[in-house]
Coordinates of C-alpha atoms in Angstrom, one line a residue:
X1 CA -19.7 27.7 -39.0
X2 CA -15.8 28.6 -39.4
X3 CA -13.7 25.9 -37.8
X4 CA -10.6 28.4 -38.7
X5 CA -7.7 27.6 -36.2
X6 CA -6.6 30.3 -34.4
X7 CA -3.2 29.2 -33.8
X8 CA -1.9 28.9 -37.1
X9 CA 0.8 31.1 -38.0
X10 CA 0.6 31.0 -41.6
X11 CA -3.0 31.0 -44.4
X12 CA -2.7 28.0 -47.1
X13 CA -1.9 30.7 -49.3
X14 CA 1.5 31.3 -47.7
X15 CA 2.1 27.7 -48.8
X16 CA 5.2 27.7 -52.2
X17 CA 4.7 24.1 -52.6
X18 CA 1.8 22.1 -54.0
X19 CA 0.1 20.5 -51.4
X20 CA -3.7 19.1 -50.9
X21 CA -4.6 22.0 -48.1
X22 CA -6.7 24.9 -48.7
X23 CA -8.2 27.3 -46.2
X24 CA -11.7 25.9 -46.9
X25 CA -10.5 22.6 -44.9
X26 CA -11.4 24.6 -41.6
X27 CA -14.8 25.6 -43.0
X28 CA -17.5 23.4 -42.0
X29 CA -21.7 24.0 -41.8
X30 CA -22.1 22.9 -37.7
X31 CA -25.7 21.8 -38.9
X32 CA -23.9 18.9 -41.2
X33 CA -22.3 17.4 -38.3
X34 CA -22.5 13.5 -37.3
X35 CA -22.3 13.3 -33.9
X36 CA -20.8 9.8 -33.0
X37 CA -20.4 8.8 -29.2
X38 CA -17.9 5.9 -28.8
X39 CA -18.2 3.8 -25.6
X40 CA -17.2 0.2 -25.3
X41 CA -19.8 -1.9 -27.3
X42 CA -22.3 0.9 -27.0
X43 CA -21.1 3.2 -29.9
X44 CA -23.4 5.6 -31.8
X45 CA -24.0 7.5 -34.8
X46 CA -26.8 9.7 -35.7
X47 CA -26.6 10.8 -39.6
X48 CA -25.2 9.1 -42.5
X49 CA -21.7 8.2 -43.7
X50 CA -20.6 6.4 -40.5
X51 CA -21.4 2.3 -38.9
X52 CA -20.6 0.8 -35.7
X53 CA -19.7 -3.0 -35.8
X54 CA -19.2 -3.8 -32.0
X55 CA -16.1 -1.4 -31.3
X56 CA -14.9 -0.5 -34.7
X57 CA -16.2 2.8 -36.1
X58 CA -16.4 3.2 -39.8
X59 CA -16.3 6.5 -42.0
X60 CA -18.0 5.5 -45.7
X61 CA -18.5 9.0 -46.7
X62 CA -16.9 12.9 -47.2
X63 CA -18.7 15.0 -44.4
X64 CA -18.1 15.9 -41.1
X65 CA -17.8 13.8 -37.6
X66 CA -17.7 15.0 -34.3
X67 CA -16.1 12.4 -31.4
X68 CA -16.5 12.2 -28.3
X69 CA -15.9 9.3 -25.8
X70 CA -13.9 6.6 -25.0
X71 CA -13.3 3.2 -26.5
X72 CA -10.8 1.1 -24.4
X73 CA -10.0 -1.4 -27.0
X74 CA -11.4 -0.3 -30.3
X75 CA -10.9 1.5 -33.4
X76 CA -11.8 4.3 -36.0
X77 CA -11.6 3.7 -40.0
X78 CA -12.0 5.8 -42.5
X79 CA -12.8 4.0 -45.7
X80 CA -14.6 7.2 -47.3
X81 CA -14.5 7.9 -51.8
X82 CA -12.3 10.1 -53.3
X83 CA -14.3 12.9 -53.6
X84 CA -14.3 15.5 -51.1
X85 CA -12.9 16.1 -47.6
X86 CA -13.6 13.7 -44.5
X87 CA -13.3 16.4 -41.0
X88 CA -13.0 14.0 -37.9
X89 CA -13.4 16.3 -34.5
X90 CA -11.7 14.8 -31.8
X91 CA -13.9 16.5 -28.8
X92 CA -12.4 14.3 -26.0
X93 CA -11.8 11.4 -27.3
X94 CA -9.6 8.3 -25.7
X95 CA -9.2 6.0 -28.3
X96 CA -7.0 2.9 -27.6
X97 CA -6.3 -0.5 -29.5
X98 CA -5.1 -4.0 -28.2
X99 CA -4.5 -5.7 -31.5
X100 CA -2.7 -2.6 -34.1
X101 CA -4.1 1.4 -34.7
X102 CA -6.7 2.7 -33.0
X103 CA -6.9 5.3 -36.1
X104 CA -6.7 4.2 -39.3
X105 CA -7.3 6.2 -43.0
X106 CA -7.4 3.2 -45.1
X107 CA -9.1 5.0 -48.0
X108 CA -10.2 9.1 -48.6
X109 CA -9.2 11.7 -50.8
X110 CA -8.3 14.0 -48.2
X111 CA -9.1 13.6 -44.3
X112 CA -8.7 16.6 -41.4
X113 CA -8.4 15.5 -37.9
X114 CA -10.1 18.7 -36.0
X115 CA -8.8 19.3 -32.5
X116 CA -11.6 20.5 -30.5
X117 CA -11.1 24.4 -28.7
X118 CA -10.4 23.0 -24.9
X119 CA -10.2 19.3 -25.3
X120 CA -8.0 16.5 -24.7
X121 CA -7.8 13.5 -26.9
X122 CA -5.7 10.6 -26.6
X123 CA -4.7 7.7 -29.7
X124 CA -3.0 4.7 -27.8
X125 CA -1.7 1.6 -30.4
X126 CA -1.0 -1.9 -29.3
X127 CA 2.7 -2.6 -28.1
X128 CA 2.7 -5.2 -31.0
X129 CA 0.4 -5.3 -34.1
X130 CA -1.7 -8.7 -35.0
X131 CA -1.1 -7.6 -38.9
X132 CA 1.9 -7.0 -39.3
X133 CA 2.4 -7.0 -43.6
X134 CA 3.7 -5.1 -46.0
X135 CA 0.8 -2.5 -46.4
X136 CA -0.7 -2.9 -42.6
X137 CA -0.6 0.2 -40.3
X138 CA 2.5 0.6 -38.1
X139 CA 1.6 3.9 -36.4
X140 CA -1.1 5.0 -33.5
X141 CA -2.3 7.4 -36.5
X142 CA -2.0 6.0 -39.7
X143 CA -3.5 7.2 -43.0
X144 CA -3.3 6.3 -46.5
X145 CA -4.5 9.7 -47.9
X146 CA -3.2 13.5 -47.2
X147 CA -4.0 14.5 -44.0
X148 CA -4.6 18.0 -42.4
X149 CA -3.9 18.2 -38.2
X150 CA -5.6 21.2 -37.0
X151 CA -7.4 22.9 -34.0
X152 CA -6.3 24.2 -30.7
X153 CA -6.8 21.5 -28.7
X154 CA -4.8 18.5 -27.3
X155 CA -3.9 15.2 -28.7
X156 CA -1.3 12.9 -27.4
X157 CA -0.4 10.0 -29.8
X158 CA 1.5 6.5 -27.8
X159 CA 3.4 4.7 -30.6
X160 CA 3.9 1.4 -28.7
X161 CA 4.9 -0.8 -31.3
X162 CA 6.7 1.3 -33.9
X163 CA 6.0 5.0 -35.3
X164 CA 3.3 7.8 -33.8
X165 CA 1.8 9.8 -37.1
X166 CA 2.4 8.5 -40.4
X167 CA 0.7 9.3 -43.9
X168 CA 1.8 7.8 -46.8
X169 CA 0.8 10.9 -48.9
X170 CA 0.8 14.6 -48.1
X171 CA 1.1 15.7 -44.4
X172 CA -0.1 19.1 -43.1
X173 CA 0.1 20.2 -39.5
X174 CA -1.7 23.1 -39.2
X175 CA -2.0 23.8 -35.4
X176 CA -2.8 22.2 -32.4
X177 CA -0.9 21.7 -29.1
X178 CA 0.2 17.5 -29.9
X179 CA 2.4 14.8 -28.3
X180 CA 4.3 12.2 -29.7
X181 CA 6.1 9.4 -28.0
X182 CA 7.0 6.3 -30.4
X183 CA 9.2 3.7 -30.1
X184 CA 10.4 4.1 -33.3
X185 CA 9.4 7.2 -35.8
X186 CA 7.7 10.2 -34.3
X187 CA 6.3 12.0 -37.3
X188 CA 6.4 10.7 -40.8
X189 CA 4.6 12.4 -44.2
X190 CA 5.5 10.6 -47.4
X191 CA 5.0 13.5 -50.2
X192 CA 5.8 16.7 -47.9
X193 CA 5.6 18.0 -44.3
X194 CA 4.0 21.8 -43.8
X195 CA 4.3 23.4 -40.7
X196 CA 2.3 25.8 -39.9
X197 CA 1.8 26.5 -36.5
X198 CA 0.8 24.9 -33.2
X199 CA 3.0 23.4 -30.5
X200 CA 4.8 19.6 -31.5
X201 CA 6.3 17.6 -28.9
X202 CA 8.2 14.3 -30.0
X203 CA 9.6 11.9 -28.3
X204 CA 11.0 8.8 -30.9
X205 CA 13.2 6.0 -30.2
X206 CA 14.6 6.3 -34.3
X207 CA 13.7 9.5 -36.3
X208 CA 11.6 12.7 -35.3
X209 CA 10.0 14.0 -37.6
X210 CA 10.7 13.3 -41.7
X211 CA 9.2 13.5 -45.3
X212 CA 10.6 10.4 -47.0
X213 CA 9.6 10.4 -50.7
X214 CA 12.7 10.4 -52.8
X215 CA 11.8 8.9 -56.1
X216 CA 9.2 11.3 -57.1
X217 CA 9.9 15.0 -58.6
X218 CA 8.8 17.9 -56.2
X219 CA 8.3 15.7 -53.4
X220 CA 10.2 14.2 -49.8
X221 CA 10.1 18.0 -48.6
X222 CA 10.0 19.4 -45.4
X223 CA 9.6 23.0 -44.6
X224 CA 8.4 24.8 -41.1
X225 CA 6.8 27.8 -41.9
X226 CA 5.8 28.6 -38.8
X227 CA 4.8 26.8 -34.6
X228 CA 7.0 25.2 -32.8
X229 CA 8.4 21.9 -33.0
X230 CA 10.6 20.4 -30.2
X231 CA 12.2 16.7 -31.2
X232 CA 14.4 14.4 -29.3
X233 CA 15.1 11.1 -31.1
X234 CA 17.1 8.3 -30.8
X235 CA 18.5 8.8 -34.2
X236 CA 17.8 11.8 -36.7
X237 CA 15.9 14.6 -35.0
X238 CA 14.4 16.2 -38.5
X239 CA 14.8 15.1 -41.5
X240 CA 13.6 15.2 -45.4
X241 CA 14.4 13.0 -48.1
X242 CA 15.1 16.1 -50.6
X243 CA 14.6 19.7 -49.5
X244 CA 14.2 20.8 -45.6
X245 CA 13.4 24.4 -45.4
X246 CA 12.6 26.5 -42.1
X247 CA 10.9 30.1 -42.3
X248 CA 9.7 31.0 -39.4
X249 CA 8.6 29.6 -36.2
X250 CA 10.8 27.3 -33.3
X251 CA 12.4 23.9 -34.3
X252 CA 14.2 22.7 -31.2
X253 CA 16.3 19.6 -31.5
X254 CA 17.6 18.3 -27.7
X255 CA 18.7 15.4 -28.6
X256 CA 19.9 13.6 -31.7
X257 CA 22.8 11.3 -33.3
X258 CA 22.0 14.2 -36.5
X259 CA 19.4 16.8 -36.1
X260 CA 19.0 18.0 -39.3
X261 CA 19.5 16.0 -42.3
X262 CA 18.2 16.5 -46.0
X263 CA 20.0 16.4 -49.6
X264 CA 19.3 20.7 -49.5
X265 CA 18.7 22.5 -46.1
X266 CA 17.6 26.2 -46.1
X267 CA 17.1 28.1 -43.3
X268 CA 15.2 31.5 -44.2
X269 CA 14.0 32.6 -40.9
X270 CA 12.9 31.4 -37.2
X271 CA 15.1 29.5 -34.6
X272 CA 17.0 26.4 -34.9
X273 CA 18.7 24.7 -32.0
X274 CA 20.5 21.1 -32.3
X275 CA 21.6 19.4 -29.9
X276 CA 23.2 16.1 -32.0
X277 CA 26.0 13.1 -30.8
X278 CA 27.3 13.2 -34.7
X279 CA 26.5 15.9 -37.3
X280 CA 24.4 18.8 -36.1
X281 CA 23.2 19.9 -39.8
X282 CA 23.9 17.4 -42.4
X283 CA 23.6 18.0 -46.5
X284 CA 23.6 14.5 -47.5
X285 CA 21.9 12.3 -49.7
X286 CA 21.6 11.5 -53.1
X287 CA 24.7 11.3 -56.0
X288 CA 27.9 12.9 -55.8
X289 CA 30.8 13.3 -57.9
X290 CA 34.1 13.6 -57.9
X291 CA 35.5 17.3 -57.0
X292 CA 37.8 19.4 -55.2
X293 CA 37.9 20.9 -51.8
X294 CA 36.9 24.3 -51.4
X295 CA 37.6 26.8 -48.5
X296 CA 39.4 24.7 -46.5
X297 CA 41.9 26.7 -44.5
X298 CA 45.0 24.5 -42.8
X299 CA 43.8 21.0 -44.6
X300 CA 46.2 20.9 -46.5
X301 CA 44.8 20.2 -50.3
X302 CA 43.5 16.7 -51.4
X303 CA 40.1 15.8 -52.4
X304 CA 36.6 14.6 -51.7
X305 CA 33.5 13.8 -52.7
X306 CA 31.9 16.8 -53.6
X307 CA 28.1 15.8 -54.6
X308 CA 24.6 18.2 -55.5
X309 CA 24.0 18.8 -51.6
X310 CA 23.6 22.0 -50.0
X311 CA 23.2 24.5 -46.8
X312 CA 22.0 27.6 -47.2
X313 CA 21.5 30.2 -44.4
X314 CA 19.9 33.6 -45.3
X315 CA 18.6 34.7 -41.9
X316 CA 17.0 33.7 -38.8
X317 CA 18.7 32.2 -36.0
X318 CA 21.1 29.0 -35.9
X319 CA 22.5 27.3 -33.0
X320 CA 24.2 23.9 -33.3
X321 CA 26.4 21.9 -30.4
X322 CA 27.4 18.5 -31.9
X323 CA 30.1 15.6 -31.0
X324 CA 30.5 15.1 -34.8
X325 CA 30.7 17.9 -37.5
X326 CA 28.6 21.2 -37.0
X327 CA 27.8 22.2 -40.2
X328 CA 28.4 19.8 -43.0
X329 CA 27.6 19.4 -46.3
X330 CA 28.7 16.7 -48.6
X331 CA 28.2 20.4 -51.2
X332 CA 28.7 23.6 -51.0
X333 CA 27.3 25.9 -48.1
X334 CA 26.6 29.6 -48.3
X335 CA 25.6 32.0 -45.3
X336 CA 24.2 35.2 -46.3
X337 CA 22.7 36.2 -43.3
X338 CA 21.2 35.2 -39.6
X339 CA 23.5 34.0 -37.0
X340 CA 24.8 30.5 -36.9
X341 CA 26.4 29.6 -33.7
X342 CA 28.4 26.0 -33.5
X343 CA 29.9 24.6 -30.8
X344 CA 31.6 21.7 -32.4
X345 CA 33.3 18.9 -31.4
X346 CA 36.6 18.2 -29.4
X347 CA 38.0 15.4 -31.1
X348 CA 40.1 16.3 -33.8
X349 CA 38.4 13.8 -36.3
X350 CA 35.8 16.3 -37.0
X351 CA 35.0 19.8 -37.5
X352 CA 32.8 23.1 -36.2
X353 CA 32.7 23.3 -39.9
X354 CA 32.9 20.7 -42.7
X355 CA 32.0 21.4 -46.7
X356 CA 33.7 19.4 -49.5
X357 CA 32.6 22.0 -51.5
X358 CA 32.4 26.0 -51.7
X359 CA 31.9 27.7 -47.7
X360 CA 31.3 30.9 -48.8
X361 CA 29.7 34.1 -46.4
X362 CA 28.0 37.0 -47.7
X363 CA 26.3 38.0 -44.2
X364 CA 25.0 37.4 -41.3
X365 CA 27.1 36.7 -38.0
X366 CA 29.2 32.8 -38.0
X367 CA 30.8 31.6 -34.7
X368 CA 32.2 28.5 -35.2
X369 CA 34.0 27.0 -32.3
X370 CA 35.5 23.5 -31.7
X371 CA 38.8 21.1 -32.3
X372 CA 41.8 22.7 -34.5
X373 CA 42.5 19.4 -36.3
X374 CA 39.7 19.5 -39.3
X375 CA 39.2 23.6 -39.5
X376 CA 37.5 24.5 -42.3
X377 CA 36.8 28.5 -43.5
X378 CA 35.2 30.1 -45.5
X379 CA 36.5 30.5 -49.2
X380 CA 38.4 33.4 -50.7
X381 CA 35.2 34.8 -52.5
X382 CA 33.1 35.3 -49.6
X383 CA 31.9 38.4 -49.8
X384 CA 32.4 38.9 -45.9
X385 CA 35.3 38.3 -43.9
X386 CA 36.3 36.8 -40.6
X387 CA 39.0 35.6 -38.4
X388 CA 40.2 31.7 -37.7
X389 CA 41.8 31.7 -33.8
X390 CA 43.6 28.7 -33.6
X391 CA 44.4 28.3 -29.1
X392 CA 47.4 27.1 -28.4
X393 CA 46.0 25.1 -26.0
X394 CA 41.7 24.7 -25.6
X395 CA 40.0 26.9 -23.7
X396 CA 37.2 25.6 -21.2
X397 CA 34.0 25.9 -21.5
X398 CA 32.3 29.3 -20.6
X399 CA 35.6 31.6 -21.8
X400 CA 34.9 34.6 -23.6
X401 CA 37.0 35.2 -26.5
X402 CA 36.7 38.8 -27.9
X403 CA 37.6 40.2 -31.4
X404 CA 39.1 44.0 -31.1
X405 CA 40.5 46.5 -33.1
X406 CA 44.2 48.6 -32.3
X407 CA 42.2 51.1 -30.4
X408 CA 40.5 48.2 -28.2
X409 CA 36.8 48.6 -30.0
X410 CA 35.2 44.6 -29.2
X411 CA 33.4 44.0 -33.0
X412 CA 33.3 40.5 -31.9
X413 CA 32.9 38.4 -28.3
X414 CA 31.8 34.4 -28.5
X415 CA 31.3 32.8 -25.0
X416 CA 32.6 28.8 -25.5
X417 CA 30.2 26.1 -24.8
X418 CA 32.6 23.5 -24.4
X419 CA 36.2 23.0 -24.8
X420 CA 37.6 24.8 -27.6
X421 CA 40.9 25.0 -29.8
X422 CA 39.9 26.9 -32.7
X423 CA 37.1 29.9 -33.4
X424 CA 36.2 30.8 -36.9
X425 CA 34.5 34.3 -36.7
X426 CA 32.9 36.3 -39.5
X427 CA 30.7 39.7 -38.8
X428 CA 30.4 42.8 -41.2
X429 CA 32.4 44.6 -38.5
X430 CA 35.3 42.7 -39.6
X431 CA 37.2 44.2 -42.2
X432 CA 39.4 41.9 -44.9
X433 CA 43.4 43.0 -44.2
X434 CA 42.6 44.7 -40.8
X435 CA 44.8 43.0 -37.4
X436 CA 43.0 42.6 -34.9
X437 CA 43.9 41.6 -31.8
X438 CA 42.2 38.5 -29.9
X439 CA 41.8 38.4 -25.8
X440 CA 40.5 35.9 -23.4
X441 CA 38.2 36.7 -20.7
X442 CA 36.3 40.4 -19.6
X443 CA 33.0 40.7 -19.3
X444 CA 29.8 39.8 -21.8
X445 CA 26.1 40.6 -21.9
X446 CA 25.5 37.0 -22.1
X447 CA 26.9 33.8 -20.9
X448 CA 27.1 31.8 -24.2
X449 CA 27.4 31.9 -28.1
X450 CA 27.7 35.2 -30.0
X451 CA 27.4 38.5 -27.2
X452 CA 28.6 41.8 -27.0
X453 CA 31.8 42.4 -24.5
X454 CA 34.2 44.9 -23.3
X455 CA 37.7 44.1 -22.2
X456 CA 37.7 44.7 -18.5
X457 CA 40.2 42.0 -17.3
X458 CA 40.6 40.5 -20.4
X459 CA 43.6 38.9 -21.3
X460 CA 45.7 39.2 -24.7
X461 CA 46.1 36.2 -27.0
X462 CA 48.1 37.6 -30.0
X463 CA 46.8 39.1 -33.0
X464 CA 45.1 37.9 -36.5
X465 CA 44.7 39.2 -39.8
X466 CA 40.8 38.8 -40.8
X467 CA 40.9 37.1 -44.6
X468 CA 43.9 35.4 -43.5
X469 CA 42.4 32.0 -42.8
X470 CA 45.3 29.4 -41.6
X471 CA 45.2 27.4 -38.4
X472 CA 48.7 27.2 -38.0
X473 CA 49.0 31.0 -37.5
X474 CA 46.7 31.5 -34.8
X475 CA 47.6 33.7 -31.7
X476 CA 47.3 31.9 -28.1
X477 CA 50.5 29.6 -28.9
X478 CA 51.3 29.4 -25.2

């Protein structure tokens, strides 16, 4: 029998990095199965590798499990060798615990947790944990071996007392349409995150979803590959300790203090939305050193810490609207294609765009919008150019502000999602040295971010020279 998941979007072989998962995890004989029924103090188990001790279930062994049932106050172990790959099927099961995790992986080499075509399972933790140590569970799902998520059924995870899903080695969510609301961390994988496909919902009072290892070589990475993950946190939305990467698939931040943070973040591919109360995408972490600023138009000189962080945008689609900085990296930042929309902040403390280092952009379309006070632009190398329109005073929220040439050709129109007093704008239909003249207004194909336009009605700001990044020479000086 294949117990391949439909809903992936990617193979294991798609997988760069070096993880435990291989496309033999789905692949099971149905004949090997251990059917275990869980019912309060009337659990069963007909094969071998698996006891019942009044309401605790116990894995010894590799093999294959199929749940069902419903323990009200119990839980599931999984103290197995470290040879071969422990399969749990969740095939509705409500699993609940009054004392700590209902679900714990204190000892395997690898484990998959199967989600069931059609079902529904539930993992509910205490609201506080009897053991509450150094090494003791925190989460509703807690394992201390790699673990594999899969399936295309349901699971919703309750984190009561702290985090939802942790492992403390290798994380892999394959598929599966799955719930988390914690009190504290949604999501955490110690070694790496890979996200493949399936539907993610989390709901955390601190961070989202986040890889944490930073000591080790090749490890703390994060990268979506494909599904869809939707995160609101009470702090950091998604977050790896070294490397966050997004190829394909939906990662939907509504609601953050940062949305994304890691040391390098590299968007390839997919669709990224942040919604953040500070920094919307953060390059920070690790050392820095000493260095100078680079593309900062109307800063004025000076110096800051300029440190081995980086954001890197080659395509896909990027949409950020933050009270702190948009894009910032404590590095350098390079755009070289996609579109990366920002709707910064108002207060002139912080910026639509902020890089001690190198800006530079090569491609791709860049709409930057927010206060006037901390405008950073791209550098003199970039391969691309753009405009800065610094307003003389903000406009509102929902104004079209469109880009046109002498004979009134629109090669750029940006709908404002909040109050704005400066737009930096860069398309390959900008061309270095050209004027152009900026207008308020007319009519776009869309209501927000980056659109197409025509200048019915519009009214005219003043003119710009694209390369010529300064925000002291704006037009709109009313």
């Amino acid at each position: 029998m294949t117990g391949a998941d439909g809903t992936a979007a990617v193979a294991a072989s798609a997988i760069t990095e070096d993880t435990h998962y291989d496309d033999d995890d789905l692949t099971w004989d149905a004949a090997e199965e251990v059917p275990v029924t869980l019912a309060d103090g009337a659990s069963t188990a007909t094969g071998d590798g698996v006891s019942v001790d009044g309401d605790t279930v116990t894995v010894t062994a590799a093999g294959t499990y199929r749940l069902s049932g419903t323990l009200t106050d119990g839980q599931l172990v999984v103290a197995a060798g470290e040879e071969g790959v422990v399969r749990i099927l969740l095939d509705g099961v409500e699993l609940t615990s009054s004392t700590g995790s209902p679900f714990v992986v204190s000892g395997a080499n690898e484990v998959l947790l199967y989600l069931e075509d059609g079902s529904t399972n539930t993992l509910t933790d205490a609201g506080a944990y009897a053991d509450t140590g150094t090494d003791a569970p925190n989460a509703a799902l807690y394992s201390m071996a790699d673990l594999t998520i899969g399936g295309t059924g349901s699971l919703t995870v309750e984190g009561n007392a702290a985090d939802g899903i942790v492992s403390k080695d290798g994380l892999v969510l394959a598929a599966g349409d799955v719930t988390v609301d914690a009190v504290d961390d949604g999501i955490k994988g110690k070694d790496y995150i890979a996200l493949l496909g399936g539907t993610w919902d989390v709901t955390a009072g601190g961070d989202g979803v986040k890889s944490t290892n930073e000591d080790e070589d090749g490890r703390g990475w994060f990268t979506v590959y494909g599904g869809q993950l939707v995160v609101s946190s009470g702090d950091d939305g998604v977050k790896a300790a070294t490397l966050l990467t997004v190829d394909a698939g939906t990662v939907d931040v509504t609601g953050s203090v940062e949305g994304l943070e890691a040391q390098h973040i590299t968007i390839n591919g997919g669709t990224v939305g942040v919604t953040s109360s500070d920094d919307g995408v953060n390059a920070a972490g690790g050392s820095s050193s000493a260095g100078g600023m680079g593309g900062m138009g109307g800063m004025g000189g000076g110096s800051m810490e300029v440190g081995d962080y980086t954001v890197t945008v080659t395509g896909g689609t990027l949409t950020i609207d933050s009270e702190g900085d948009g894009l910032d990296s404590n590095g350098d930042a390079s755009i070289t294609g996609g579109t990366v929309t920002v709707n910064g902040p108002s207060g002139e403390g912080n910026g639509a765009l902020d890089v001690n280092g190198t800006l530079t952009v090569d491609g791709g379309t860049v709409a930057a919008a927010g206060s006037a006070g901390m405008a950073v632009t791209p550098d003199a190398a970039s391969a691309q150019s753009g405009v800065q329109v610094t307003f003389g005073s903000a406009l509102p929220a929902g104004t079209a502000v469109q880009i046109a040439t002498a004979d009134g050709t629109v090669v750029g129109a940006f709908v404002t999602g909040k109050d704005t007093a400066s737009l930096v704008y860069s398309s390959s239909a900008i061309t270095a040295g050209e004027t152009y003249t900026i207008y308020a207004g007319g009519t776009t194909t869309a209501s927000a971010g980056i659109t197409e336009g025509t200048l019915d009605g519009a009214q005219e700001l003043g003119t710009v020279v694209a390369g010529e990044y300064t925000q002291a020479a704006g037009p709109g000086r009313r």
